[in-house]
CSV table of C-alpha atoms and ligand atoms in Angstrom, one decimal:
chain,number,residue,atom,x,y,z
A,1,MET,CA,-49.3,-1.1,46.1
A,2,GLU,CA,-47.8,-3.7,48.4
A,3,PHE,CA,-44.2,-2.3,47.8
A,4,ASP,CA,-45.1,1.2,48.9
A,5,PRO,CA,-41.8,2.8,49.9
A,6,GLN,CA,-43.5,4.3,52.9
A,7,MET,CA,-44.4,0.9,54.2
A,8,ASP,CA,-42.6,-0.6,57.2
A,9,PRO,CA,-39.6,-2.7,55.9
A,10,ARG,CA,-40.8,-5.8,57.7
A,11,GLU,CA,-44.2,-5.5,55.9
A,12,ARG,CA,-42.4,-5.1,52.6
A,13,ALA,CA,-40.4,-8.3,53.4
A,14,LYS,CA,-43.6,-10.2,54.2
A,15,TRP,CA,-45.1,-9.1,50.8
A,16,ALA,CA,-42.0,-10.2,49.1
A,17,ALA,CA,-42.1,-13.7,50.7
A,18,ALA,CA,-45.8,-14.0,49.7
A,19,GLN,CA,-45.0,-13.0,46.2
A,20,GLY,CA,-42.2,-15.6,46.0
A,21,ALA,CA,-44.6,-18.3,47.2
A,22,LEU,CA,-46.8,-17.7,44.1
A,23,ASP,CA,-44.3,-19.7,42.1
A,24,PHE,CA,-45.3,-22.8,43.9
A,25,VAL,CA,-49.0,-22.7,43.1
A,26,ALA,CA,-50.7,-23.3,39.7
A,27,ASP,CA,-54.1,-23.6,38.1
A,28,GLY,CA,-55.9,-26.8,39.1
A,29,MET,CA,-54.1,-27.2,42.5
A,30,ARG,CA,-55.6,-28.0,45.9
A,31,ILE,CA,-54.0,-25.4,48.1
A,32,GLY,CA,-53.8,-25.0,51.9
A,33,LEU,CA,-54.0,-21.4,53.1
A,34,GLY,CA,-52.1,-20.4,56.3
A,35,THR,CA,-53.0,-18.0,59.0
A,36,GLY,CA,-51.3,-14.8,60.2
A,37,SER,CA,-50.2,-11.5,58.7
A,38,THR,CA,-47.7,-13.0,56.2
A,39,ALA,CA,-50.1,-15.8,55.1
A,40,ALA,CA,-52.9,-13.2,54.6
A,41,LYS,CA,-50.7,-11.4,52.1
A,42,PHE,CA,-50.3,-14.6,50.2
A,43,VAL,CA,-54.0,-15.3,50.2
A,44,GLU,CA,-54.6,-11.8,48.8
A,45,LEU,CA,-52.1,-12.3,46.0
A,46,LEU,CA,-53.5,-15.8,45.2
A,47,GLY,CA,-57.0,-14.4,45.1
A,48,ARG,CA,-55.9,-11.7,42.7
A,49,LYS,CA,-54.0,-14.1,40.5
A,50,ALA,CA,-56.8,-16.7,40.5
A,51,GLN,CA,-59.3,-14.0,39.4
A,52,ALA,CA,-57.0,-12.5,36.7
A,53,GLU,CA,-56.0,-15.8,35.2
A,54,LYS,CA,-59.3,-17.6,35.7
A,55,TRP,CA,-57.6,-20.3,37.8
A,56,GLN,CA,-59.7,-23.2,39.1
A,57,VAL,CA,-58.1,-23.8,42.5
A,58,VAL,CA,-59.6,-25.5,45.6
A,59,CYS,CA,-58.5,-24.1,48.9
A,60,VAL,CA,-58.5,-25.3,52.5
A,61,PRO,CA,-58.0,-22.6,55.1
A,62,THR,CA,-56.3,-23.1,58.4
A,63,SER,CA,-58.6,-20.8,60.4
A,64,GLU,CA,-62.0,-19.2,60.3
A,65,ALA,CA,-60.3,-15.9,59.8
A,66,THR,CA,-58.5,-17.2,56.7
A,67,ALA,CA,-61.7,-18.9,55.5
A,68,ARG,CA,-63.5,-15.5,55.6
A,69,GLN,CA,-60.7,-13.8,53.8
A,70,ALA,CA,-60.5,-16.5,51.1
A,71,ARG,CA,-64.3,-16.4,50.5
A,72,SER,CA,-64.2,-12.6,50.3
A,73,LEU,CA,-61.6,-12.8,47.5
A,74,GLY,CA,-63.7,-15.4,45.5
A,75,LEU,CA,-61.5,-18.3,46.3
A,76,VAL,CA,-63.3,-21.6,46.3
A,77,LEU,CA,-63.1,-23.8,49.5
A,78,ASP,CA,-63.1,-27.6,49.3
A,79,SER,CA,-66.8,-28.6,49.1
A,80,ALA,CA,-66.2,-31.0,52.0
A,81,TYR,CA,-64.6,-28.3,54.3
A,82,PRO,CA,-64.1,-28.5,57.2
A,83,ASP,CA,-63.2,-32.0,56.1
A,84,PHE,CA,-60.8,-32.3,53.2
A,85,GLY,CA,-58.6,-34.7,51.3
A,86,PRO,CA,-54.9,-34.5,50.2
A,87,LEU,CA,-53.5,-31.1,49.1
A,88,ASP,CA,-50.8,-30.2,46.6
A,89,VAL,CA,-49.3,-27.5,48.7
A,90,VAL,CA,-49.8,-25.3,51.8
A,91,VAL,CA,-48.4,-21.8,52.1
A,92,ASP,CA,-48.1,-20.6,55.7
A,93,GLY,CA,-46.1,-18.4,58.0
A,94,ALA,CA,-44.0,-19.3,61.0
A,95,ASP,CA,-43.0,-17.7,64.3
A,96,GLU,CA,-39.5,-19.2,64.3
A,97,ILE,CA,-37.4,-21.2,61.8
A,98,ASP,CA,-34.3,-23.0,62.7
A,99,PRO,CA,-31.4,-23.8,60.3
A,100,HIS,CA,-32.8,-27.3,59.7
A,101,GLY,CA,-36.3,-26.0,58.7
A,102,ASN,CA,-38.0,-26.9,62.0
A,103,LEU,CA,-40.6,-24.4,62.9
A,104,THR,CA,-42.6,-23.0,65.8
A,105,LYS,CA,-46.1,-21.8,64.9
A,106,GLY,CA,-49.3,-20.8,66.7
A,107,GLY,CA,-48.7,-17.1,67.3
A,108,GLY,CA,-52.1,-16.5,65.6
A,109,GLY,CA,-53.7,-19.4,67.6
A,110,ALA,CA,-54.3,-21.6,64.6
A,111,LEU,CA,-51.6,-24.2,65.2
A,112,LEU,CA,-53.9,-27.3,65.3
A,113,ARG,CA,-55.5,-26.7,62.0
A,114,GLU,CA,-52.2,-25.5,60.6
A,115,LYS,CA,-50.7,-28.8,61.5
A,116,TYR,CA,-53.6,-30.9,60.0
A,117,VAL,CA,-53.3,-28.9,56.7
A,118,ALA,CA,-49.5,-29.1,56.6
A,119,LEU,CA,-49.5,-32.9,57.2
A,120,ALA,CA,-52.1,-33.3,54.4
A,121,SER,CA,-50.0,-31.4,51.9
A,122,ARG,CA,-47.4,-32.8,49.6
A,123,LYS,CA,-45.4,-29.6,50.1
A,124,MET,CA,-45.3,-27.1,52.8
A,125,VAL,CA,-44.0,-23.6,51.7
A,126,VAL,CA,-43.2,-21.4,54.6
A,127,ILE,CA,-43.1,-17.6,54.1
A,128,ALA,CA,-41.3,-15.3,56.4
A,129,ASP,CA,-39.2,-12.3,56.9
A,130,GLU,CA,-35.6,-12.5,58.0
A,131,GLY,CA,-36.6,-11.8,61.7
A,132,LYS,CA,-38.1,-15.3,61.9
A,133,HIS,CA,-34.8,-17.1,61.5
A,134,VAL,CA,-33.2,-18.4,64.8
A,135,ALA,CA,-30.3,-20.7,65.7
A,136,ARG,CA,-32.6,-22.8,68.0
A,137,LEU,CA,-36.3,-22.8,68.4
A,138,GLY,CA,-37.6,-21.2,71.6
A,139,GLU,CA,-34.9,-18.4,71.4
A,140,THR,CA,-37.2,-15.5,70.6
A,141,PHE,CA,-40.7,-16.8,70.9
A,142,ARG,CA,-42.8,-18.5,73.5
A,143,LEU,CA,-43.9,-21.9,72.4
A,144,PRO,CA,-47.7,-22.1,72.0
A,145,VAL,CA,-49.3,-25.4,73.2
A,146,GLU,CA,-53.0,-26.0,72.6
A,147,ILE,CA,-54.7,-27.7,75.5
A,148,VAL,CA,-58.2,-28.9,76.3
A,149,ALA,CA,-60.3,-26.3,78.2
A,150,PHE,CA,-61.4,-28.9,80.8
A,151,ALA,CA,-59.2,-28.9,83.8
A,152,TRP,CA,-56.7,-26.5,82.0
A,153,SER,CA,-54.9,-25.6,85.2
A,154,GLN,CA,-54.1,-29.3,85.8
A,155,THR,CA,-52.6,-29.6,82.3
A,156,ILE,CA,-50.4,-26.5,83.0
A,157,GLU,CA,-49.1,-28.3,86.1
A,158,ARG,CA,-48.3,-31.4,84.1
A,159,LEU,CA,-46.3,-29.2,81.6
A,160,ARG,CA,-44.2,-27.5,84.2
A,161,PRO,CA,-41.2,-29.9,84.1
A,162,TRP,CA,-40.4,-28.8,80.6
A,163,MET,CA,-41.1,-25.1,80.9
A,164,GLU,CA,-39.6,-22.1,82.7
A,165,GLU,CA,-42.8,-20.1,82.5
A,166,ILE,CA,-46.3,-20.9,81.3
A,167,GLU,CA,-49.0,-18.3,80.6
A,168,LEU,CA,-52.6,-19.0,79.6
A,169,ARG,CA,-53.3,-16.9,76.4
A,170,ARG,CA,-55.8,-14.1,76.8
A,171,THR,CA,-57.4,-11.7,74.4
A,172,PRO,CA,-56.5,-8.0,74.5
A,173,THR,CA,-59.6,-7.5,76.7
A,174,GLY,CA,-58.5,-10.1,79.2
A,175,GLU,CA,-60.8,-13.0,78.2
A,176,ILE,CA,-59.3,-16.5,77.8
A,177,PHE,CA,-58.4,-16.9,74.2
A,178,VAL,CA,-60.4,-19.8,72.7
A,179,THR,CA,-59.2,-21.5,69.5
A,180,ASP,CA,-61.4,-22.4,66.5
A,181,GLN,CA,-61.5,-25.9,68.0
A,182,GLY,CA,-62.8,-24.6,71.4
A,183,ASN,CA,-59.5,-25.2,73.2
A,184,TYR,CA,-57.1,-23.0,75.1
A,185,ILE,CA,-53.5,-22.0,74.4
A,186,VAL,CA,-50.6,-21.7,76.8
A,187,ASP,CA,-47.5,-19.8,75.8
A,188,CYS,CA,-44.4,-21.4,77.2
A,189,ARG,CA,-41.0,-20.0,77.9
A,190,LEU,CA,-38.4,-22.7,77.8
A,191,ALA,CA,-34.7,-23.2,77.2
A,192,PRO,CA,-33.8,-23.2,73.5
A,193,ILE,CA,-35.0,-26.5,72.0
A,194,SER,CA,-32.2,-28.9,71.2
A,195,ASP,CA,-34.3,-31.7,69.8
A,196,PRO,CA,-37.6,-30.4,68.4
A,197,ALA,CA,-39.0,-33.9,67.4
A,198,LEU,CA,-38.2,-35.3,70.8
A,199,LEU,CA,-39.9,-32.4,72.6
A,200,GLN,CA,-42.9,-32.7,70.3
A,201,ARG,CA,-43.3,-36.4,71.2
A,202,GLU,CA,-42.9,-35.8,74.9
A,203,LEU,CA,-45.4,-33.0,75.1
A,204,LYS,CA,-47.9,-34.9,73.0
A,205,GLY,CA,-47.8,-37.5,75.7
A,206,VAL,CA,-49.1,-35.1,78.4
A,207,THR,CA,-52.8,-35.6,79.2
A,208,GLY,CA,-54.7,-32.5,78.2
A,209,VAL,CA,-52.3,-31.4,75.4
A,210,VAL,CA,-54.0,-31.4,72.0
A,211,GLU,CA,-51.1,-30.2,69.9
A,212,THR,CA,-47.9,-28.2,70.1
A,213,GLY,CA,-46.6,-25.4,67.9
A,214,ILE,CA,-43.5,-27.4,67.1
A,215,PHE,CA,-43.4,-28.4,63.4
A,216,PRO,CA,-40.4,-30.7,63.2
A,217,ALA,CA,-39.1,-31.5,59.7
A,218,ILE,CA,-42.5,-30.7,58.1
A,219,ALA,CA,-41.5,-27.7,56.0
A,220,SER,CA,-40.4,-28.5,52.4
A,221,LEU,CA,-39.0,-25.0,51.8
A,222,VAL,CA,-38.8,-21.6,53.2
A,223,VAL,CA,-39.2,-18.4,51.2
A,224,THR,CA,-37.6,-15.5,53.1
A,225,GLY,CA,-38.6,-12.1,51.9
A,226,ARG,CA,-36.5,-9.0,52.0
A,227,PRO,CA,-37.6,-5.3,52.4
A,228,ASP,CA,-36.3,-4.5,48.8
A,229,GLY,CA,-38.9,-6.9,47.4
A,230,SER,CA,-36.5,-9.8,46.6
A,231,TRP,CA,-36.7,-13.2,48.2
A,232,GLN,CA,-34.5,-16.2,48.9
A,233,ILE,CA,-35.6,-19.9,48.8
A,234,LYS,CA,-34.1,-22.6,51.0
A,235,ASN,CA,-35.1,-26.1,50.2
A,236,PHE,CA,-35.3,-28.7,53.0
A,237,THR,CA,-36.4,-31.7,50.9
A,238,SER,CA,-33.0,-32.4,49.2
A,239,PRO,CA,-29.6,-32.7,50.8
A,240,ALA,CA,-27.9,-29.3,51.3
B,1,5RP,C1,-50.6,-18.6,63.3
B,1,5RP,C2,-49.2,-18.8,62.9
B,1,5RP,C3,-48.6,-17.8,62.0
B,1,5RP,O1,-48.2,-18.4,60.8
B,1,5RP,C4,-47.4,-17.2,62.7
B,1,5RP,O2,-47.8,-16.8,64.0
B,1,5RP,C5,-46.8,-16.1,61.9
B,1,5RP,O3,-47.6,-15.0,61.9
B,1,5RP,P1,-47.2,-13.7,61.2
B,1,5RP,O4,-47.0,-14.0,59.7
B,1,5RP,O5,-48.3,-12.7,61.5
B,1,5RP,O6,-45.9,-13.2,61.8
B,1,5RP,O7,-48.6,-19.8,63.2
B,1,5RP,O8,-51.1,-19.6,64.2
């Protein structure tokens, strides 16, 4: 059903990427579950596979939305959740992917938990359609930065030297968007990022910044789905 020819080509590509990621999970694994429309497709396929093959997997979701979806599919969450130990793999989406496997994330507002889960995983499998690939991060997507709600306008002022434009994220009804951690997010337009690891370090030094959407050299591999249902894998853990 996911490869319905009537479906939008980008949706078909997302399903293909999610399907490709199934090759990196197995019975008995501890699996991190990403957030967003692509990750949700993987969670659905994993739920079906685990049920059909009676897999015993333990999952750690990166957002409350993903937790609800996983539970509804019968996937078992770590009994310690929201705490959790090391994971075998996390499968998650991305907003942008550069040729070195650096990412920006946080379009769905889950960047902080996504980073915790990615850093706790032996392998990070990124699933995306071709539209997510860019020459340099920051080219197509505003960088999300999670900030403390207290004195949020002061944090915005401290971020200005790096940014061309900063916008506090709001919900479609105009309320301030609040993350699962009770923080705010600012979406920042900036010049394309030449050194993602350096910018990440600099922004983390700003008082009020909790985390950034830059994921420098964290992805192990990227599965890029195509509208015809095929996918391509690029590995970032071994020399090209
Ligand atoms: C959520 C994320 C998502 O992975 C990212 O926004 C991609 O989402 P989608 O698969 O819907 O394009 O980082 O915080």
